PDB file of N, CA and C in Angstrom:
ATOM      1  N   UNK I 100       3.924  13.792  -6.256  1.00 48.00           N
ATOM      2  CA  UNK I 100       2.666  13.874  -5.061  1.00 48.00           C
ATOM      3  C   UNK I 100       2.545  15.109  -4.369  1.00 48.00           C
ATOM      4  N   UNK I 101       1.137  15.118  -4.399  1.00 50.00           N
ATOM      5  CA  UNK I 101       0.406  15.855  -3.747  1.00 50.00           C
ATOM      6  C   UNK I 101       0.200  17.171  -2.533  1.00 50.00           C
ATOM      7  N   UNK I 102       1.935  16.487  -1.994  1.00 52.00           N
ATOM      8  CA  UNK I 102       1.841  16.848  -0.729  1.00 52.00           C
ATOM      9  C   UNK I 102       2.378  15.762   0.525  1.00 52.00           C
ATOM     10  N   UNK I 103       2.989  15.832   1.847  1.00 54.00           N
ATOM     11  CA  UNK I 103       3.045  15.057   2.188  1.00 54.00           C
ATOM     12  C   UNK I 103       2.466  14.778   3.852  1.00 54.00           C
ATOM     13  N   UNK I 104       1.014  14.913   3.421  1.00 54.00           N
ATOM     14  CA  UNK I 104       0.564  14.840   4.576  1.00 54.00           C
ATOM     15  C   UNK I 104      -0.437  13.593   5.175  1.00 54.00           C
ATOM     16  N   UNK I 105       0.225  12.870   4.478  1.00 61.00           N
ATOM     17  CA  UNK I 105      -0.057  11.066   4.112  1.00 61.00           C
ATOM     18  C   UNK I 105       1.059  10.393   4.902  1.00 61.00           C
ATOM     19  N   UNK I 106       0.372   9.027   5.938  1.00 61.00           N
ATOM     20  CA  UNK I 106       1.749   8.254   6.682  1.00 61.00           C
ATOM     21  C   UNK I 106       1.579   7.312   5.695  1.00 61.00           C
ATOM     22  N   UNK I 107       2.808   6.717   6.310  1.00 58.00           N
ATOM     23  CA  UNK I 107       2.944   5.345   5.328  1.00 58.00           C
ATOM     24  C   UNK I 107       3.834   4.262   6.717  1.00 58.00           C
ATOM     25  N   UNK I 108       3.224   3.132   6.030  1.00 61.00           N
ATOM     26  CA  UNK I 108       3.866   2.121   7.298  1.00 61.00           C
ATOM     27  C   UNK I 108       3.922   0.706   6.462  1.00 61.00           C
ATOM     28  N   UNK I 109       5.528   0.316   6.595  1.00 59.00           N
ATOM     29  CA  UNK I 109       5.333  -1.038   5.655  1.00 59.00           C
ATOM     30  C   UNK I 109       5.805  -2.399   7.099  1.00 59.00           C
ATOM     31  N   UNK I 110       4.631  -3.463   6.378  1.00 62.00           N
ATOM     32  CA  UNK I 110       4.798  -4.894   6.908  1.00 62.00           C
ATOM     33  C   UNK I 110       5.515  -5.603   6.281  1.00 62.00           C
ATOM     34  N   UNK I 111       5.734  -6.619   6.607  1.00 60.00           N
ATOM     35  CA  UNK I 111       5.878  -8.030   6.002  1.00 60.00           C
ATOM     36  C   UNK I 111       4.449  -9.252   6.336  1.00 60.00           C
ATOM     37  N   UNK I 112       4.074  -9.725   5.698  1.00 59.00           N
ATOM     38  CA  UNK I 112       3.309 -10.327   6.113  1.00 59.00           C
ATOM     39  C   UNK I 112       3.423 -11.894   5.776  1.00 59.00           C
ATOM     40  N   UNK I 113       2.922 -13.020   5.717  1.00 54.00           N
ATOM     41  CA  UNK I 113       2.703 -14.376   5.106  1.00 54.00           C
ATOM     42  C   UNK I 113       1.534 -14.569   4.747  1.00 54.00           C
ATOM     43  N   UNK I 114       0.965 -15.280   3.817  1.00 51.00           N
ATOM     44  CA  UNK I 114      -0.800 -15.836   3.515  1.00 51.00           C
ATOM     45  C   UNK I 114      -0.759 -16.699   3.926  1.00 51.00           C
ATOM     46  N   UNK I 115      -1.918 -17.399   3.939  1.00 51.00           N
ATOM     47  CA  UNK I 115      -2.817 -18.555   4.062  1.00 51.00           C
ATOM     48  C   UNK I 115      -1.458 -19.303   2.981  1.00 51.00           C
ATOM     49  N   UNK I 116      -0.958 -19.373   1.876  1.00 50.00           N
ATOM     50  CA  UNK I 116      -0.326 -19.726   0.685  1.00 50.00           C
ATOM     51  C   UNK I 116       1.033 -19.694   1.200  1.00 50.00           C
ATOM     52  N   UNK I 117       1.487 -20.944   1.185  1.00 56.00           N
ATOM     53  CA  UNK I 117       2.753 -20.259   1.605  1.00 56.00           C
ATOM     54  C   UNK I 117       4.238 -20.899   0.188  1.00 56.00           C
ATOM     55  N   UNK I 118       3.598 -20.638  -1.122  1.00 66.00           N
ATOM     56  CA  UNK I 118       4.100 -19.870  -2.091  1.00 66.00           C
ATOM     57  C   UNK I 118       3.720 -18.567  -2.453  1.00 66.00           C
ATOM     58  N   UNK I 119       2.859 -17.728  -2.084  1.00 74.00           N
ATOM     59  CA  UNK I 119       2.655 -16.639  -1.871  1.00 74.00           C
ATOM     60  C   UNK I 119       3.002 -16.098  -0.526  1.00 74.00           C
ATOM     61  N   UNK I 120       4.193 -14.798  -0.950  1.00 88.00           N
ATOM     62  CA  UNK I 120       5.047 -14.006   0.432  1.00 88.00           C
ATOM     63  C   UNK I 120       4.673 -12.692  -0.264  1.00 88.00           C
ATOM     64  N   UNK I 121       3.833 -11.701   0.700  1.00 92.00           N
ATOM     65  CA  UNK I 121       3.321 -10.276   0.144  1.00 92.00           C
ATOM     66  C   UNK I 121       3.889  -9.629   1.352  1.00 92.00           C
ATOM     67  N   UNK I 122       3.691  -8.545   0.877  1.00 93.00           N
ATOM     68  CA  UNK I 122       4.969  -6.879   1.310  1.00 93.00           C
ATOM     69  C   UNK I 122       3.747  -6.342   1.339  1.00 93.00           C
ATOM     70  N   UNK I 123       3.513  -5.839   3.071  1.00 95.00           N
ATOM     71  CA  UNK I 123       2.291  -4.197   2.782  1.00 95.00           C
ATOM     72  C   UNK I 123       2.854  -3.387   3.033  1.00 95.00           C
ATOM     73  N   UNK I 124       1.861  -2.261   2.761  1.00 95.00           N
ATOM     74  CA  UNK I 124       2.262  -1.379   3.636  1.00 95.00           C
ATOM     75  C   UNK I 124       0.530  -0.276   3.397  1.00 95.00           C
ATOM     76  N   UNK I 125       1.154  -0.015   5.178  1.00 96.00           N
ATOM     77  CA  UNK I 125      -0.319   0.973   4.948  1.00 96.00           C
ATOM     78  C   UNK I 125      -0.121   2.466   4.712  1.00 96.00           C
ATOM     79  N   UNK I 126      -1.029   3.225   3.890  1.00 95.00           N
ATOM     80  CA  UNK I 126      -1.426   4.565   3.737  1.00 95.00           C
ATOM     81  C   UNK I 126      -2.294   4.876   4.363  1.00 95.00           C
ATOM     82  N   UNK I 127      -2.073   6.281   5.179  1.00 95.00           N
ATOM     83  CA  UNK I 127      -3.432   6.926   5.331  1.00 95.00           C
ATOM     84  C   UNK I 127      -3.400   8.482   4.831  1.00 95.00           C
ATOM     85  N   UNK I 128      -4.723   8.279   4.544  1.00 95.00           N
ATOM     86  CA  UNK I 128      -4.600   9.592   3.523  1.00 95.00           C
ATOM     87  C   UNK I 128      -5.829  10.764   4.121  1.00 95.00           C
ATOM     88  N   UNK I 129      -4.893  11.910   3.740  1.00 95.00           N
ATOM     89  CA  UNK I 129      -6.304  12.851   4.759  1.00 95.00           C
ATOM     90  C   UNK I 129      -8.039  13.432   4.337  1.00 95.00           C
ATOM     91  N   UNK I 130      -8.385  14.265   4.411  1.00 94.00           N
ATOM     92  CA  UNK I 130      -9.586  13.872   4.254  1.00 94.00           C
ATOM     93  C   UNK I 130      -9.700  15.414   3.007  1.00 94.00           C
ATOM     94  N   UNK I 131      -8.540  16.607   3.372  1.00 95.00           N
ATOM     95  CA  UNK I 131      -8.824  17.096   2.248  1.00 95.00           C
ATOM     96  C   UNK I 131      -7.888  16.733   0.764  1.00 95.00           C
ATOM     97  N   UNK I 132      -7.269  16.068   0.433  1.00 93.00           N
ATOM     98  CA  UNK I 132      -7.132  15.585  -0.566  1.00 93.00           C
ATOM     99  C   UNK I 132      -7.921  14.463  -1.699  1.00 93.00           C
ATOM    100  N   UNK I 133      -8.185  15.220  -2.724  1.00 91.00           N
ATOM    101  CA  UNK I 133      -9.153  15.399  -3.630  1.00 91.00           C
ATOM    102  C   UNK I 133      -9.328  13.742  -4.350  1.00 91.00           C
ATOM    103  N   UNK I 134     -10.295  12.926  -5.395  1.00 89.00           N
ATOM    104  CA  UNK I 134      -9.742  12.232  -5.231  1.00 89.00           C
ATOM    105  C   UNK I 134      -8.907  11.639  -6.540  1.00 89.00           C
ATOM    106  N   UNK I 135      -8.708  12.769  -7.385  1.00 94.00           N
ATOM    107  CA  UNK I 135      -7.701  12.793  -8.810  1.00 94.00           C
ATOM    108  C   UNK I 135      -6.537  12.823  -7.678  1.00 94.00           C
ATOM    109  N   UNK I 136      -6.090  13.341  -6.981  1.00 94.00           N
ATOM    110  CA  UNK I 136      -4.595  13.348  -5.994  1.00 94.00           C
ATOM    111  C   UNK I 136      -4.555  11.867  -6.146  1.00 94.00           C
ATOM    112  N   UNK I 137      -6.053  11.040  -4.812  1.00 91.00           N
ATOM    113  CA  UNK I 137      -5.521   9.495  -4.496  1.00 91.00           C
ATOM    114  C   UNK I 137      -5.088   8.977  -5.945  1.00 91.00           C
ATOM    115  N   UNK I 138      -5.814   9.167  -6.802  1.00 93.00           N
ATOM    116  CA  UNK I 138      -5.565   8.102  -7.771  1.00 93.00           C
ATOM    117  C   UNK I 138      -3.972   8.241  -8.365  1.00 93.00           C
ATOM    118  N   UNK I 139      -3.574   9.535  -8.298  1.00 95.00           N
ATOM    119  CA  UNK I 139      -2.464   9.931  -8.712  1.00 95.00           C
ATOM    120  C   UNK I 139      -1.570   9.263  -8.025  1.00 95.00           C
ATOM    121  N   UNK I 140      -1.307   9.695  -6.586  1.00 93.00           N
ATOM    122  CA  UNK I 140      -0.376   8.242  -5.865  1.00 93.00           C
ATOM    123  C   UNK I 140      -0.560   7.630  -6.036  1.00 93.00           C
ATOM    124  N   UNK I 141      -1.737   6.504  -6.176  1.00 93.00           N
ATOM    125  CA  UNK I 141      -1.922   5.001  -6.040  1.00 93.00           C
ATOM    126  C   UNK I 141      -1.475   4.701  -7.347  1.00 93.00           C
ATOM    127  N   UNK I 142      -1.611   5.284  -8.517  1.00 95.00           N
ATOM    128  CA  UNK I 142      -1.468   5.234  -9.917  1.00 95.00           C
ATOM    129  C   UNK I 142       0.161   4.791  -9.457  1.00 95.00           C
ATOM    130  N   UNK I 143       1.012   6.018  -9.022  1.00 94.00           N
ATOM    131  CA  UNK I 143       2.449   6.445  -9.118  1.00 94.00           C
ATOM    132  C   UNK I 143       2.873   5.173  -8.313  1.00 94.00           C
ATOM    133  N   UNK I 144       2.600   4.951  -6.877  1.00 92.00           N
ATOM    134  CA  UNK I 144       3.278   3.867  -6.675  1.00 92.00           C
ATOM    135  C   UNK I 144       3.027   2.185  -6.489  1.00 92.00           C
ATOM    136  N   UNK I 145       1.884   2.084  -8.303  1.00 92.00           N
ATOM    137  CA  UNK I 145       1.674   1.041  -8.680  1.00 92.00           C
ATOM    138  C   UNK I 145       2.935   1.153 -10.204  1.00 92.00           C
ATOM    139  N   UNK I 146       3.065   1.843 -10.279  1.00 94.00           N
ATOM    140  CA  UNK I 146       3.408   2.195 -11.177  1.00 94.00           C
ATOM    141  C   UNK I 146       5.069   2.212 -11.199  1.00 94.00           C
ATOM    142  N   UNK I 147       5.283   2.794 -10.174  1.00 94.00           N
ATOM    143  CA  UNK I 147       7.154   2.638 -10.282  1.00 94.00           C
ATOM    144  C   UNK I 147       7.645   1.805  -9.141  1.00 94.00           C
ATOM    145  N   UNK I 148       6.793   1.840  -8.117  1.00 91.00           N
ATOM    146  CA  UNK I 148       7.194   1.155  -6.769  1.00 91.00           C
ATOM    147  C   UNK I 148       6.409  -0.858  -7.050  1.00 91.00           C
ATOM    148  N   UNK I 149       5.771  -0.483  -7.709  1.00 91.00           N
ATOM    149  CA  UNK I 149       4.708  -1.989  -7.964  1.00 91.00           C
ATOM    150  C   UNK I 149       4.123  -2.530  -6.951  1.00 91.00           C
ATOM    151  N   UNK I 150       3.330  -1.966  -6.161  1.00 94.00           N
ATOM    152  CA  UNK I 150       2.240  -2.381  -5.298  1.00 94.00           C
ATOM    153  C   UNK I 150       1.264  -1.995  -6.115  1.00 94.00           C
ATOM    154  N   UNK I 151       0.175  -2.856  -5.409  1.00 95.00           N
ATOM    155  CA  UNK I 151      -1.025  -2.913  -5.810  1.00 95.00           C
ATOM    156  C   UNK I 151      -1.806  -2.947  -4.729  1.00 95.00           C
ATOM    157  N   UNK I 152      -3.298  -2.733  -5.379  1.00 94.00           N
ATOM    158  CA  UNK I 152      -3.993  -2.381  -3.982  1.00 94.00           C
ATOM    159  C   UNK I 152      -4.911  -3.669  -3.398  1.00 94.00           C
ATOM    160  N   UNK I 153      -4.647  -3.348  -2.102  1.00 95.00           N
ATOM    161  CA  UNK I 153      -5.238  -4.568  -1.444  1.00 95.00           C
ATOM    162  C   UNK I 153      -6.564  -4.570  -1.055  1.00 95.00           C
ATOM    163  N   UNK I 154      -7.179  -3.496  -0.370  1.00 95.00           N
ATOM    164  CA  UNK I 154      -7.866  -2.906   0.310  1.00 95.00           C
ATOM    165  C   UNK I 154      -8.176  -1.608   0.629  1.00 95.00           C
ATOM    166  N   UNK I 155      -9.036  -0.998   0.844  1.00 93.00           N
ATOM    167  CA  UNK I 155      -9.358   0.405   0.854  1.00 93.00           C
ATOM    168  C   UNK I 155     -10.409   0.619   1.930  1.00 93.00           C
ATOM    169  N   UNK I 156     -10.493   1.625   3.122  1.00 95.00           N
ATOM    170  CA  UNK I 156     -11.763   1.775   3.914  1.00 95.00           C
ATOM    171  C   UNK I 156     -11.113   3.482   3.936  1.00 95.00           C
ATOM    172  N   UNK I 157     -12.806   3.951   4.053  1.00 93.00           N
ATOM    173  CA  UNK I 157     -12.802   5.574   4.147  1.00 93.00           C
ATOM    174  C   UNK I 157     -13.725   5.412   5.356  1.00 93.00           C
ATOM    175  N   UNK I 158     -13.423   6.175   5.854  1.00 94.00           N
ATOM    176  CA  UNK I 158     -13.538   6.861   7.520  1.00 94.00           C
ATOM    177  C   UNK I 158     -14.533   7.927   7.506  1.00 94.00           C
ATOM    178  N   UNK I 159     -15.009   7.767   8.633  1.00 94.00           N
ATOM    179  CA  UNK I 159     -16.728   8.904   8.763  1.00 94.00           C
ATOM    180  C   UNK I 159     -16.354  10.322   8.596  1.00 94.00           C
ATOM    181  N   UNK I 160     -14.584  10.568   9.339  1.00 93.00           N
ATOM    182  CA  UNK I 160     -14.810  12.287   8.860  1.00 93.00           C
ATOM    183  C   UNK I 160     -14.131  12.643   7.452  1.00 93.00           C
ATOM    184  N   UNK I 161     -14.242  11.065   6.515  1.00 91.00           N
ATOM    185  CA  UNK I 161     -13.101  11.220   5.209  1.00 91.00           C
ATOM    186  C   UNK I 161     -11.842  10.649   5.070  1.00 91.00           C
ATOM    187  N   UNK I 162     -11.395  10.804   6.621  1.00 94.00           N
ATOM    188  CA  UNK I 162      -9.871   9.511   5.948  1.00 94.00           C
ATOM    189  C   UNK I 162      -9.870   8.879   5.474  1.00 94.00           C
ATOM    190  N   UNK I 163      -9.373   8.505   4.740  1.00 94.00           N
ATOM    191  CA  UNK I 163      -8.563   7.319   3.851  1.00 94.00           C
ATOM    192  C   UNK I 163      -7.584   6.656   4.124  1.00 94.00           C
ATOM    193  N   UNK I 164      -8.316   5.141   4.473  1.00 96.00           N
ATOM    194  CA  UNK I 164      -7.001   4.422   4.546  1.00 96.00           C
ATOM    195  C   UNK I 164      -6.707   2.741   3.733  1.00 96.00           C
ATOM    196  N   UNK I 165      -5.327   2.702   3.001  1.00 96.00           N
ATOM    197  CA  UNK I 165      -5.476   2.021   1.973  1.00 96.00           C
ATOM    198  C   UNK I 165      -4.191   1.318   2.049  1.00 96.00           C
ATOM    199  N   UNK I 166      -4.842  -0.075   1.833  1.00 97.00           N
ATOM    200  CA  UNK I 166      -3.081  -1.349   2.176  1.00 97.00           C
ATOM    201  C   UNK I 166      -2.804  -1.616   0.686  1.00 97.00           C
ATOM    202  N   UNK I 167      -1.706  -1.269   0.274  1.00 96.00           N
ATOM    203  CA  UNK I 167      -1.129  -1.783  -0.562  1.00 96.00           C
ATOM    204  C   UNK I 167      -0.339  -3.318  -0.091  1.00 96.00           C
ATOM    205  N   UNK I 168       0.005  -3.778  -1.563  1.00 95.00           N
ATOM    206  CA  UNK I 168       0.512  -5.446  -1.017  1.00 95.00           C
ATOM    207  C   UNK I 168       1.316  -5.537  -2.527  1.00 95.00           C
ATOM    208  N   UNK I 169       2.762  -5.903  -2.233  1.00 93.00           N
ATOM    209  CA  UNK I 169       3.556  -6.484  -3.172  1.00 93.00           C
ATOM    210  C   UNK I 169       4.333  -7.793  -2.932  1.00 93.00           C
ATOM    211  N   UNK I 170       4.536  -8.535  -4.149  1.00 90.00           N
ATOM    212  CA  UNK I 170       4.950  -9.637  -3.892  1.00 90.00           C
ATOM    213  C   UNK I 170       6.591  -9.088  -3.242  1.00 90.00           C
ATOM    214  N   UNK I 171       7.092 -10.500  -2.738  1.00 87.00           N
ATOM    215  CA  UNK I 171       8.708  -9.940  -1.884  1.00 87.00           C
ATOM    216  C   UNK I 171       8.966 -11.339  -2.488  1.00 87.00           C
ATOM    217  N   UNK I 172      10.330 -10.964  -2.779  1.00 80.00           N
ATOM    218  CA  UNK I 172      10.974 -12.247  -3.347  1.00 80.00           C
ATOM    219  C   UNK I 172      11.537 -12.722  -1.843  1.00 80.00           C
ATOM    220  N   UNK I 173      11.636 -14.264  -1.613  1.00 79.00           N
ATOM    221  CA  UNK I 173      11.944 -15.207  -0.749  1.00 79.00           C
ATOM    222  C   UNK I 173      13.114 -15.410  -0.870  1.00 79.00           C
ATOM    223  N   UNK I 174      14.939 -14.998  -0.546  1.00 78.00           N
ATOM    224  CA  UNK I 174      15.835 -16.087  -0.820  1.00 78.00           C
ATOM    225  C   UNK I 174      16.550 -16.792   0.113  1.00 78.00           C
ATOM    226  N   UNK I 175      16.673 -17.950  -0.126  1.00 81.00           N
ATOM    227  CA  UNK I 175      16.696 -19.361   0.747  1.00 81.00           C
ATOM    228  C   UNK I 175      18.450 -18.571   1.345  1.00 81.00           C
ATOM    229  N   UNK I 176      18.501 -18.698   2.592  1.00 83.00           N
ATOM    230  CA  UNK I 176      19.885 -18.500   3.289  1.00 83.00           C
ATOM    231  C   UNK I 176      20.867 -20.204   2.862  1.00 83.00           C
ATOM    232  N   UNK I 177      22.301 -19.062   2.480  1.00 86.00           N
ATOM    233  CA  UNK I 177      23.504 -19.719   1.962  1.00 86.00           C
ATOM    234  C   UNK I 177      24.480 -19.999   2.792  1.00 86.00           C
ATOM    235  N   UNK I 178      24.260 -20.165   4.350  1.00 83.00           N
ATOM    236  CA  UNK I 178      24.937 -20.115   5.400  1.00 83.00           C
ATOM    237  C   UNK I 178      24.700 -21.558   5.957  1.00 83.00           C
TER     238      UNK I 178
END
């Protein structure tokens, strides 16, 4: 990972379909990270964390915000 200058936040949210349940994570990347470093970071998250790219946004100052998602397993309560 090319430095720890980015922020990560995790959250869970249900989509419109009741069968699909995704876990979301927001990654904010500073403007000084190169495109290659961003690509490597996102590739590592996809390979090892099983995250997929849901949305990306490039802001005026060069800051990037990326939303990642992955399927979350829903386990019924046994109580």
